[in-house]
Coordinates of C-alpha atoms in Angstrom, one line a residue:
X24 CA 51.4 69.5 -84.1
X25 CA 52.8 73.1 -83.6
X26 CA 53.4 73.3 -79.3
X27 CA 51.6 76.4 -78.1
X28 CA 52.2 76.1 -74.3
X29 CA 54.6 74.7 -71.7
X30 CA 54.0 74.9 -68.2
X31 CA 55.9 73.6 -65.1
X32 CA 54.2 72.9 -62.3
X33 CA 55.2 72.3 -58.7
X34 CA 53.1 71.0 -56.5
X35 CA 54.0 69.0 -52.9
X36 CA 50.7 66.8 -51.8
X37 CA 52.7 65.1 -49.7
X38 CA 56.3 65.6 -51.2
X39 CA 57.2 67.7 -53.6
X40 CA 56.8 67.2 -57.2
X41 CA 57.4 68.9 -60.6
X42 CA 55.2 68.1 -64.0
X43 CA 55.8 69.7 -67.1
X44 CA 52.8 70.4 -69.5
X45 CA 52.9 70.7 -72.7
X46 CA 50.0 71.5 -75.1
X47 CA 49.6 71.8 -78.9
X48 CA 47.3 74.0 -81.1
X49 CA 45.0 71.3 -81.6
X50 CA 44.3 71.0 -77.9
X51 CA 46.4 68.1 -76.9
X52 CA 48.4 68.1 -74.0
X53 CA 51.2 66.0 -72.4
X54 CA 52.7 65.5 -69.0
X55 CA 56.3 64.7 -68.0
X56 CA 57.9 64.3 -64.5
X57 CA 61.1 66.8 -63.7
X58 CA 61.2 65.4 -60.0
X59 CA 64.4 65.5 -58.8
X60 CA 64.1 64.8 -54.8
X61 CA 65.5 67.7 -52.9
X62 CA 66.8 69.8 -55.8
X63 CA 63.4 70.4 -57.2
X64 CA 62.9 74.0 -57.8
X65 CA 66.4 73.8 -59.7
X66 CA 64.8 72.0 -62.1
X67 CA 61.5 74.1 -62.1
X68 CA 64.0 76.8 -62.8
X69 CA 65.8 75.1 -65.6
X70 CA 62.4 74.1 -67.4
X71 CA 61.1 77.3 -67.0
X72 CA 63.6 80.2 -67.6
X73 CA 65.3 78.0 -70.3
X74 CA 63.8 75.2 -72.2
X75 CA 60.2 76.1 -72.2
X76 CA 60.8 79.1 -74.2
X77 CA 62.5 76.5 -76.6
X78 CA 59.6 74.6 -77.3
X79 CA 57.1 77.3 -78.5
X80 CA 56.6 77.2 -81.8
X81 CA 58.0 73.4 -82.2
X82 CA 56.8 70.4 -83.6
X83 CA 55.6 68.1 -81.1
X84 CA 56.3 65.5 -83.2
X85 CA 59.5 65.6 -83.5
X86 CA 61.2 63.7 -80.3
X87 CA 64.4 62.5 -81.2
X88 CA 65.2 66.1 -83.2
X89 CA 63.7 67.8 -79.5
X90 CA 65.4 65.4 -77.5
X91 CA 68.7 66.0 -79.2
X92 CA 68.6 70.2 -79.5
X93 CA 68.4 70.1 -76.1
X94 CA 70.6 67.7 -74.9
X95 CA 73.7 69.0 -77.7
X96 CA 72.3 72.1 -78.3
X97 CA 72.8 73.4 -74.9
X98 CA 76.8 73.1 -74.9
X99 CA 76.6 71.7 -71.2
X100 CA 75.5 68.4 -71.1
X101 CA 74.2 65.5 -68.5
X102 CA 74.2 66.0 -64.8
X103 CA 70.6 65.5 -63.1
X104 CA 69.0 68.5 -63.0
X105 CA 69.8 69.0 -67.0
X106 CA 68.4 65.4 -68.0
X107 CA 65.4 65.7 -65.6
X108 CA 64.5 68.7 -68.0
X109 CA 64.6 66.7 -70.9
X110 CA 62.9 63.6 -69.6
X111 CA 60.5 65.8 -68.5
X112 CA 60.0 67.5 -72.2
X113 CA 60.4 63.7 -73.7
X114 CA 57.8 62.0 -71.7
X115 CA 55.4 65.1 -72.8
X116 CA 56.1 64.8 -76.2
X117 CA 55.7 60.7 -76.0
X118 CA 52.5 61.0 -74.3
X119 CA 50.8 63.4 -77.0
X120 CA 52.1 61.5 -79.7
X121 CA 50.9 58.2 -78.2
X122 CA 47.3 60.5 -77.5
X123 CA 47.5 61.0 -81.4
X124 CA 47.7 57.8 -82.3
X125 CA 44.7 56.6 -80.2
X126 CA 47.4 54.3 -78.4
X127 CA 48.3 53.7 -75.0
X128 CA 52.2 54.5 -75.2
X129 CA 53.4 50.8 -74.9
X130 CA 52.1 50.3 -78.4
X131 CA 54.3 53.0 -80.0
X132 CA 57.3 50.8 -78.4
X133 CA 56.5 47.8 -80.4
X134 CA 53.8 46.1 -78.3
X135 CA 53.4 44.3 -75.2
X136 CA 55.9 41.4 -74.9
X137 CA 54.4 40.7 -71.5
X138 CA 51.0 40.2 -69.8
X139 CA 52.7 42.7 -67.3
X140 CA 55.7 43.8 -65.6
X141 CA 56.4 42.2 -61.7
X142 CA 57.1 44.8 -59.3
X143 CA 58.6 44.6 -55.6
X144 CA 57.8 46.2 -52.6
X145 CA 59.7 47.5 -49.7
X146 CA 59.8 45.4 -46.4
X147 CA 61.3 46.9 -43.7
X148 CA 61.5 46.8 -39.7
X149 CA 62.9 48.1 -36.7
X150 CA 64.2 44.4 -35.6
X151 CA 63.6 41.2 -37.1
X152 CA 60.6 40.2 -35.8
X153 CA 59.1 43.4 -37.4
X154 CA 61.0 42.5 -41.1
X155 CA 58.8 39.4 -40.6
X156 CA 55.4 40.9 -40.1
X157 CA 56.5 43.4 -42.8
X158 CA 57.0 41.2 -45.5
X159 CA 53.7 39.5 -44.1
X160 CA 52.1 42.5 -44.9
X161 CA 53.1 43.1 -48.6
X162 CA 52.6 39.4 -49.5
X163 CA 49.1 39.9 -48.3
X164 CA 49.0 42.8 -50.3
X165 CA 49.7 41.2 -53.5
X166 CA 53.3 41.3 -53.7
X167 CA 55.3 38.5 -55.3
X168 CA 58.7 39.8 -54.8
X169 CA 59.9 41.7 -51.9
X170 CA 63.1 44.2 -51.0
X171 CA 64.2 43.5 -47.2
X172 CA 65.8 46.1 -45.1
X173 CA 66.2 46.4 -41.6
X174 CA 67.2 48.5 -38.6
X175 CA 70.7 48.2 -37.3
X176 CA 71.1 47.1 -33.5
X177 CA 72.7 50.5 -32.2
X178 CA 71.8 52.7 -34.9
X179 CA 68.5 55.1 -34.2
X180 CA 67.7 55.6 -37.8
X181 CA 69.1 53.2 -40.8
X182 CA 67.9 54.5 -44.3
X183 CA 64.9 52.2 -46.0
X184 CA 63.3 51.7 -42.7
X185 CA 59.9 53.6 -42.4
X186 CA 58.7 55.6 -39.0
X187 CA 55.7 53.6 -39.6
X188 CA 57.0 50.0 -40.5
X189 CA 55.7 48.8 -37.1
X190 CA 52.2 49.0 -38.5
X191 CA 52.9 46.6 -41.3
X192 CA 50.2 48.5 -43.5
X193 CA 50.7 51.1 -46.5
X194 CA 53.4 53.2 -45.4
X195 CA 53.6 56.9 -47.4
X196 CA 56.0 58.7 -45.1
X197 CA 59.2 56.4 -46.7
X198 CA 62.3 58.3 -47.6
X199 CA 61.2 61.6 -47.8
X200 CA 63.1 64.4 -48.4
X201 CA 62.1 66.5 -45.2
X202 CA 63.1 69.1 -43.0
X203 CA 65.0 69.4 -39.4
X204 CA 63.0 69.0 -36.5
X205 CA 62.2 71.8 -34.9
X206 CA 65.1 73.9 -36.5
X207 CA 65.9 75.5 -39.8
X208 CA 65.6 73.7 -43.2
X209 CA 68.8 71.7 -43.1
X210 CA 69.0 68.0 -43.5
X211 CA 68.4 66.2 -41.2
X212 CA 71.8 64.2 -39.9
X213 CA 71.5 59.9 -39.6
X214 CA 74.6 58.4 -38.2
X215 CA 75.9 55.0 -39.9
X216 CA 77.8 52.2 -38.9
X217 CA 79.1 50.2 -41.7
X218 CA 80.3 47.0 -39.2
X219 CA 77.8 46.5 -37.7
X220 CA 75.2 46.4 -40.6
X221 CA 77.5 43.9 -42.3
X222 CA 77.4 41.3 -39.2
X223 CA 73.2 41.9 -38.6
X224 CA 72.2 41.5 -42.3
X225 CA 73.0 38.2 -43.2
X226 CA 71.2 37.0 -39.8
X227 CA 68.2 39.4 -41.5
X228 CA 68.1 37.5 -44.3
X229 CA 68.2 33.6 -42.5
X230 CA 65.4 34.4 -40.7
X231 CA 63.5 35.5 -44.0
X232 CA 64.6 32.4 -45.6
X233 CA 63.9 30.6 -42.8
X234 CA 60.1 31.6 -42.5
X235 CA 59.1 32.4 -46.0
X236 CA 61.1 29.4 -47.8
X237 CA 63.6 29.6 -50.8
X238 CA 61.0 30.6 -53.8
X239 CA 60.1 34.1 -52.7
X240 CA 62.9 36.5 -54.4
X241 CA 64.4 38.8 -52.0
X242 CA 66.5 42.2 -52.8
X243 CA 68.5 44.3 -50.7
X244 CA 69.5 47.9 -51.0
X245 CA 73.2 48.6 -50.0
X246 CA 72.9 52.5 -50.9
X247 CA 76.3 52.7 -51.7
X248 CA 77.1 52.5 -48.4
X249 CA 80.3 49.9 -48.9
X250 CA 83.6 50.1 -49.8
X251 CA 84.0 47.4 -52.7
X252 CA 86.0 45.2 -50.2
X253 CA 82.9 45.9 -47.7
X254 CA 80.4 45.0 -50.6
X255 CA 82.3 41.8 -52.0
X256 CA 82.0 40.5 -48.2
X257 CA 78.0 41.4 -48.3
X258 CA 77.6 39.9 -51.4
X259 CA 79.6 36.5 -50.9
X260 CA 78.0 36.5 -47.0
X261 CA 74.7 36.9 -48.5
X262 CA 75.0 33.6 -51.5
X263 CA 73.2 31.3 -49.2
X264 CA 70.2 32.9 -49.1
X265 CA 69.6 33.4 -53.3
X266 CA 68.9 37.2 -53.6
X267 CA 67.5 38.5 -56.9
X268 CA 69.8 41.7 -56.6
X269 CA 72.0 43.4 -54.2
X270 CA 71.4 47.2 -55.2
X271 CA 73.8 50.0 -55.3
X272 CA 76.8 48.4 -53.1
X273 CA 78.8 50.3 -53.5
X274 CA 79.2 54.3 -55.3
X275 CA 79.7 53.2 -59.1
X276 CA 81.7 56.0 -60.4
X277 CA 84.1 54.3 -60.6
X278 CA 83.3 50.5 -62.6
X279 CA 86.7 49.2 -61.3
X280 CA 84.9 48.6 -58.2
X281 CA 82.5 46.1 -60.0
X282 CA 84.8 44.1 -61.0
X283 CA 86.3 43.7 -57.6
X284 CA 83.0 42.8 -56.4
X285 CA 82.4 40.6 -59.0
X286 CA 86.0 38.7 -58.5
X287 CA 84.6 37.7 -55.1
X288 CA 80.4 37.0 -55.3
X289 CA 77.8 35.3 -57.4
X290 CA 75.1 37.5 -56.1
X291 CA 73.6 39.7 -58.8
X292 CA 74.1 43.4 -58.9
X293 CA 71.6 46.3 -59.8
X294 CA 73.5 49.9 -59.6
X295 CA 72.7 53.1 -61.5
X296 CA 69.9 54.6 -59.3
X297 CA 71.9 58.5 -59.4
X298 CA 73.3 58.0 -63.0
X299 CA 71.8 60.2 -65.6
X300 CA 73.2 59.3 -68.6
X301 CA 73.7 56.1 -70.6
X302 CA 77.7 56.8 -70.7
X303 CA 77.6 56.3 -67.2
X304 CA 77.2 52.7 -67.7
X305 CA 80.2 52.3 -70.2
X306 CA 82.0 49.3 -69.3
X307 CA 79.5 48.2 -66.4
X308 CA 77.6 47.1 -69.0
X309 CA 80.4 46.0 -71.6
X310 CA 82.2 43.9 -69.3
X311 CA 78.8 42.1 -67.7
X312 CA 79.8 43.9 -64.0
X313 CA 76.3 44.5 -63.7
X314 CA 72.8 42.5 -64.0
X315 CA 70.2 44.9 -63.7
X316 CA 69.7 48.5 -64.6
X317 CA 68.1 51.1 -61.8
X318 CA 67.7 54.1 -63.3
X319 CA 64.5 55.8 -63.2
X320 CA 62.9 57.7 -66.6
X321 CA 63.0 60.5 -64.8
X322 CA 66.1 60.8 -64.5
X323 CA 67.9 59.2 -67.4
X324 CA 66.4 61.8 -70.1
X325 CA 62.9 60.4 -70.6
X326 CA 61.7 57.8 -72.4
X327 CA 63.8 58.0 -75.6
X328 CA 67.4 57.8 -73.7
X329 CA 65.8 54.9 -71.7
X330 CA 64.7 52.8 -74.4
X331 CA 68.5 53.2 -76.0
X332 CA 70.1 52.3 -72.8
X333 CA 68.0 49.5 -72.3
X334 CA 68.6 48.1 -76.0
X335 CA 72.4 48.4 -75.3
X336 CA 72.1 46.5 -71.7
X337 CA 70.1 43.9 -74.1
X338 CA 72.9 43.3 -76.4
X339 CA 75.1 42.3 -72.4
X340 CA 72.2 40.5 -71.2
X341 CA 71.6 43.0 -69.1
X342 CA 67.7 43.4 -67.5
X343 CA 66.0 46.2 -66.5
X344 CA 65.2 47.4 -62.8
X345 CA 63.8 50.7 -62.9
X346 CA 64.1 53.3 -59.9
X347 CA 60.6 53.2 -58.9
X348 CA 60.2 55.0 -55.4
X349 CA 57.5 57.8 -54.2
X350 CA 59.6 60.5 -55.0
X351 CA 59.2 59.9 -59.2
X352 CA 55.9 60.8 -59.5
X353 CA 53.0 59.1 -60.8
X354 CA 53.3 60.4 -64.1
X355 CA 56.9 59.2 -64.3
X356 CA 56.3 55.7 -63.0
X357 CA 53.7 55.4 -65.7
X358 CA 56.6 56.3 -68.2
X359 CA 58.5 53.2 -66.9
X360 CA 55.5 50.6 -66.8
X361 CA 55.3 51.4 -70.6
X362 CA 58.7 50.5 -71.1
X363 CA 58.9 47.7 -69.0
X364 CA 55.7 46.4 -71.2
X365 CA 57.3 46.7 -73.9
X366 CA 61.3 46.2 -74.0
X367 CA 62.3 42.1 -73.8
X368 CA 65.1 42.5 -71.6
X369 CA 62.6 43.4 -68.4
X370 CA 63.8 42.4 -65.3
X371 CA 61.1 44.1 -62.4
X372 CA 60.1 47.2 -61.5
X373 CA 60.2 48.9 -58.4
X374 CA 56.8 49.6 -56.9
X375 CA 55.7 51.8 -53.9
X376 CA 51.9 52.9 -53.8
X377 CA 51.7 56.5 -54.1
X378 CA 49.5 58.4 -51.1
X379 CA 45.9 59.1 -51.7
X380 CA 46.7 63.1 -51.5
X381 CA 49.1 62.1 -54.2
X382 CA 46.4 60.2 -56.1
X383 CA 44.4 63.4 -55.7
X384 CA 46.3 65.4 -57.9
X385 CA 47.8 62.7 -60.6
X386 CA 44.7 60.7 -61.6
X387 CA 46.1 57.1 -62.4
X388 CA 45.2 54.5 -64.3
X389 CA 47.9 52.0 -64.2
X390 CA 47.0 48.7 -61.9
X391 CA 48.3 46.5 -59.5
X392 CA 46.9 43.2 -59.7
X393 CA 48.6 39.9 -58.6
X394 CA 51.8 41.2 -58.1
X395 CA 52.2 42.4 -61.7
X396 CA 52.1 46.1 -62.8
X397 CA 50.3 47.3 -66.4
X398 CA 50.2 50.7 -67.3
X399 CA 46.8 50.3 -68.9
X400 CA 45.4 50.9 -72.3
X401 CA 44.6 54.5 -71.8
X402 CA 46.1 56.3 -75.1
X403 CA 49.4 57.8 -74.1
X404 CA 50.5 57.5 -70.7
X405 CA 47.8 57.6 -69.1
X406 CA 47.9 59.9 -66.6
X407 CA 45.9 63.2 -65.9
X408 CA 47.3 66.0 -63.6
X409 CA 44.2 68.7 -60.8
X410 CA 45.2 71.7 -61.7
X411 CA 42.8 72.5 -59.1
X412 CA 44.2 70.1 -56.1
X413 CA 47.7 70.5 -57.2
X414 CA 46.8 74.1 -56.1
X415 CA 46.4 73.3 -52.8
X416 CA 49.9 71.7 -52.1
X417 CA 52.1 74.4 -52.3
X418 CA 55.7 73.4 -52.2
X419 CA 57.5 73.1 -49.6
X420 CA 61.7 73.4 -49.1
X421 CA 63.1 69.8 -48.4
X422 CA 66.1 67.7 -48.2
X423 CA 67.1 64.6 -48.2
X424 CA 68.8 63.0 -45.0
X425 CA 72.4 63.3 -44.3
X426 CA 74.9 60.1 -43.3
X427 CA 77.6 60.8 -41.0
X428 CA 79.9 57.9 -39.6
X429 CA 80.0 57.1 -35.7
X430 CA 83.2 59.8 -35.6
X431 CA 81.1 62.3 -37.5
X432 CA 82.4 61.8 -40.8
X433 CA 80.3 62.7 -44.0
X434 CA 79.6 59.4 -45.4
X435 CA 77.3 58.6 -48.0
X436 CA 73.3 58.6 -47.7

């Protein structure tokens, strides 16, 4: 299958996205998410001016030789806007392959070992009360597992909680990247207290506990907010109220500050959300500092470097938790619900609904149904992309918020 054609395309219904196409001389075509929130016309560039003119001429067959030529080839290797490219060029080539074969993707991977993957949603609220009537909300929407943030008494803005939580319905408008009010397109600025989250959380959580019982599993995102002192006190604080995971606690560069925070709590860890490359988990994974996985397809290098990584967390006991927010498009998100399908070591999946302009331009066909994600039997990934409606969402220059301490310090977002 000789590849006549790759196009990127950028399109913003809502937030920006970027989809590669690729097609081959026998008409078949493949889609592949390059979104990288904030940064994305760096990787439109990278696709465009470099790599696409790489894969005319190829065999679309050949993944693992593609995948490899253009993660060695290259000379400069990893970082995110590099290994969105290629997840982007992987997910394309998986998805014709998979069209080839007749065979939703999943298949390819070995089967389904599950009926389907369990996904969480994101509860959030100004206050407590409005935490409550969030996570109301989701369970009435089908959830069976929920991720609890909240506001911070003092702080205007605290990151996970949406304008529109109040309302306790669908909420599209979480964590965008977006642009300073009424000024030029600068981030805008959040200011962060790191004490005063630490005191209000735990007294979040009881009151969860305390009106939804001890069954329902709970997550919490830290967003590397903590020092690993700051996290170890979060995590122990937080035992008595059984989380499934407390994600990203702390900035993982460097995995010495694991195993601090693993001297000091039993409460499980997810972390690798901005990681790009499997090294990056090197002795997280080898010495069991982790539990869950959180990188997205997207960003890892497509579907190929995810399945490795996942087969090495296996060999640690490590599970899956991939990054599943609105900013990885639909086409990506299908990527990781084939995955999670297929791989043993699945541990949930991250699941915010997509907005109907979104849905305009990716046609889906992955469901929701009883809290459980399945990315259909489609053949390949299942997702088609409206040329014609992506048309009418131009892009649109965007950043993602900046964190500055009370005293103005840079912190991190």
């Amino acid at each position: 299958m000789k590849i006549t054609a790759a196009d990127v395309i950028v399109t913003s219904p809502g937030r920006n996205f970027v989809t590669l196409r690729i097609t081959t001389e026998d008409g078949l075509t493949g889609l592949g998410d390059a979104t990288l929130n904030g940064r994305e016309l760096a990787v439109e560039a990278y696709l465009r001016s470099h790599v696409a003119p790489l894969l005319i001429g190829g065999d679309a067959g050949r993944i693992e030789d593609t995948w490899q030529y253009l993660y060695r080839g290259a000379y400069w290797r990893r970082g995110p806007v590099t290994m969105a490219a290629i997840a982007a060029v992987d997910m394309a080539l998986w998805d014709i392959k998979a069209k080839a074969a007749g065979m939703p993707l999943y298949q390819l991977l070995g089967g389904a070992s599950r009926t389907g993957a369990l996904a969480y949603g994101h509860a959030s609220g100004r206050d407590i009360p409005e935490v409550l009537d969030s996570v109301r909300s989701h369970l009435e929407q089908g959830y069976r597992a929920i991720r609890i943030q909240s506001g911070i008494p003092g702080l205007d803005s605290v990151y996970g909680v949406a304008a529109s939580s109040a309302a306790g319905g669908e909420r599209y408008d979480y964590e965008p990247a977006r642009r300073s009010l009424g000024g030029p397109s600068r981030p805008v600025e959040e200011t962060w207290d790191t004490r005063a989250y630490l005191r209000h959380m735990p007294r979040v959580f009881e009151a969860v506990r305390a009106e939804f019982g001890p069954e329902l599993p709970l997550l919490h995102d830290g967003h590397h907010r903590m020092t690993p002192i700051q996290a170890a006190k979060l995590g122990k604080d937080l035992e008595p109220y059984d989380l499934f995971w407390l994600e990203d606690a702390t900035p993982a560069e460097d995995p010495t500050a694991l195993r601090l925070i693993r001297q000091h709590t039993t409460t499980p860890l997810a972390i690798g959300e901005i990681f790009n490359s499997l090294h990056d988990y090197g002795p997280l994974l080898s010495e069991r500092l982790i539990d869950y996985v959180r990188s997205a397809v997207t960003h890892i290098g497509g579907v190929t470097a995810m399945r490795k990584l996942l087969d090495l967390a296996a060999v640690y006991g490590v599970k899956s938790g991939m990054h599943g927010p609105t900013d990885i498009s639909p086409v990506g998100m299908a990527a990781a619900l084939h995955i999670d399908l297929a791989v043993h070591n699945f541990g949930i999946q991250e699941y915010m609904k997509h907005s109907p302009r979104t849905l305009e331009v990716f046609l889906t066909s992955y469901r929701f149904t009883d809290g459980l994600l399945h990315p259909s039997d489609t053949p390949g990934l299942g997702i088609e992309l409206d040329d014609e409606a992506a048309a009418r969402f131009p892009y649109e220059q965007a950043y993602l918020p900046v964190n500055r301490l009370t005293d103005g310090t840079v912190h991190d977002w």
